[in-house]
Amino acid sequence: MNSNEATYKNSKKVPFILRNIVLVIIILIATIFLFDRNPSNDDVGWVAFIVFWTVKSGFDFIEDRKNGRKVSAIINLTLIAIGFGILLWQMISFLSL
């Protein structure tokens, strides 16, 4: 294994690690808000779960496009659209109160 191959493998690991760190932070925020004693924070926890779902689908969409998996990319794009729709609906209902 020469240094170019090692550098290439390390450059592939960094985005994967950063992606997982972002997803873990979002899931921790969601669980903190869902399982605290204040029941009014449950809405924030569910919205954080929807954000997690949307962000994970976005990362999967990008990966599927790179690897040429068109059907899976379309499914992930649909999940992203549904996630944004739910987030938009929650934002509108929150602001209309």
Short mmCIF file of C-alpha atoms in Angstrom, two decimals:
data_model
loop_
_atom_site.label_atom_id
_atom_site.label_comp_id
_atom_site.label_asym_id
_atom_site.label_seq_id
_atom_site.Cartn_x
_atom_site.Cartn_y
_atom_site.Cartn_z
CA MET A 1 0.00 0.00 0.00
CA ASN A 2 1.55 3.27 -1.03
CA SER A 3 0.95 6.67 0.53
CA ASN A 4 -1.61 7.71 -2.09
CA GLU A 5 -3.87 4.77 -1.23
CA ALA A 6 -3.55 5.47 2.49
CA THR A 7 -4.37 9.14 1.98
CA TYR A 8 -7.39 8.22 -0.14
CA LYS A 9 -8.70 5.84 2.52
CA ASN A 10 -8.22 8.44 5.26
CA SER A 11 -9.97 11.10 3.19
CA LYS A 12 -12.96 8.75 2.85
CA LYS A 13 -13.13 8.21 6.63
CA VAL A 14 -13.31 11.88 7.63
CA PRO A 15 -16.70 12.70 6.03
CA PHE A 16 -18.11 9.42 7.37
CA ILE A 17 -16.98 10.28 10.91
CA LEU A 18 -18.31 13.85 10.66
CA ARG A 19 -21.61 12.56 9.30
CA ASN A 20 -22.01 10.19 12.22
CA ILE A 21 -21.08 12.89 14.74
CA VAL A 22 -23.80 15.18 13.33
CA LEU A 23 -26.38 12.38 13.44
CA VAL A 24 -25.47 11.38 17.00
CA ILE A 25 -25.74 14.99 18.18
CA ILE A 26 -29.19 15.36 16.62
CA ILE A 27 -30.41 12.08 18.13
CA LEU A 28 -29.06 13.08 21.56
CA ILE A 29 -30.90 16.40 21.38
CA ALA A 30 -34.09 14.57 20.44
CA THR A 31 -33.84 12.10 23.31
CA ILE A 32 -33.00 14.82 25.82
CA PHE A 33 -36.09 16.79 24.86
CA LEU A 34 -38.34 13.72 24.69
CA PHE A 35 -37.39 12.23 28.02
CA ASP A 36 -37.16 15.29 30.25
CA ARG A 37 -39.76 16.08 32.91
CA ASN A 38 -41.37 18.95 31.00
CA PRO A 39 -44.07 17.53 28.69
CA SER A 40 -44.16 20.68 26.57
CA ASN A 41 -40.68 19.81 25.24
CA ASP A 42 -41.96 16.63 23.58
CA ASP A 43 -42.84 18.59 20.45
CA VAL A 44 -39.24 19.80 20.19
CA GLY A 45 -38.02 16.21 20.60
CA TRP A 46 -40.25 14.93 17.81
CA VAL A 47 -39.19 17.76 15.53
CA ALA A 48 -35.56 16.87 16.28
CA PHE A 49 -36.31 13.26 15.29
CA ILE A 50 -37.80 14.49 12.01
CA VAL A 51 -34.67 16.61 11.46
CA PHE A 52 -32.56 13.49 12.13
CA TRP A 53 -34.60 11.50 9.63
CA THR A 54 -34.33 14.23 7.00
CA VAL A 55 -30.59 14.77 7.47
CA LYS A 56 -29.88 11.02 7.38
CA SER A 57 -31.94 10.68 4.22
CA GLY A 58 -29.99 13.58 2.73
CA PHE A 59 -26.66 11.91 3.48
CA ASP A 60 -27.96 8.61 2.07
CA PHE A 61 -29.25 10.39 -1.04
CA ILE A 62 -25.82 11.88 -1.74
CA GLU A 63 -24.15 8.50 -1.21
CA ASP A 64 -26.67 6.72 -3.45
CA ARG A 65 -26.15 9.28 -6.23
CA LYS A 66 -22.37 8.75 -6.06
CA ASN A 67 -22.75 4.98 -6.28
CA GLY A 68 -25.33 5.04 -9.08
CA ARG A 69 -28.24 3.56 -7.13
CA LYS A 70 -31.07 5.53 -8.75
CA VAL A 71 -34.07 3.81 -7.13
CA SER A 72 -32.67 4.18 -3.63
CA ALA A 73 -31.76 7.81 -4.36
CA ILE A 74 -35.35 8.53 -5.45
CA ILE A 75 -36.70 6.90 -2.30
CA ASN A 76 -34.34 8.98 -0.15
CA LEU A 77 -35.31 12.13 -2.05
CA THR A 78 -38.96 11.32 -1.34
CA LEU A 79 -38.15 10.90 2.37
CA ILE A 80 -36.38 14.27 2.34
CA ALA A 81 -39.43 15.92 0.77
CA ILE A 82 -41.74 14.31 3.35
CA GLY A 83 -39.44 15.41 6.19
CA PHE A 84 -39.32 18.99 4.92
CA GLY A 85 -43.09 18.94 4.51
CA ILE A 86 -43.60 17.82 8.10
CA LEU A 87 -41.12 20.41 9.37
CA LEU A 88 -42.83 23.15 7.35
CA TRP A 89 -46.24 22.06 8.65
CA GLN A 90 -44.98 22.11 12.24
CA MET A 91 -43.38 25.52 11.75
CA ILE A 92 -46.57 26.98 10.33
CA SER A 93 -48.70 25.50 13.11
CA PHE A 94 -46.24 26.79 15.74
CA LEU A 95 -46.17 30.30 14.29
CA SER A 96 -49.95 30.49 13.91
CA LEU A 97 -50.55 30.06 17.66
#
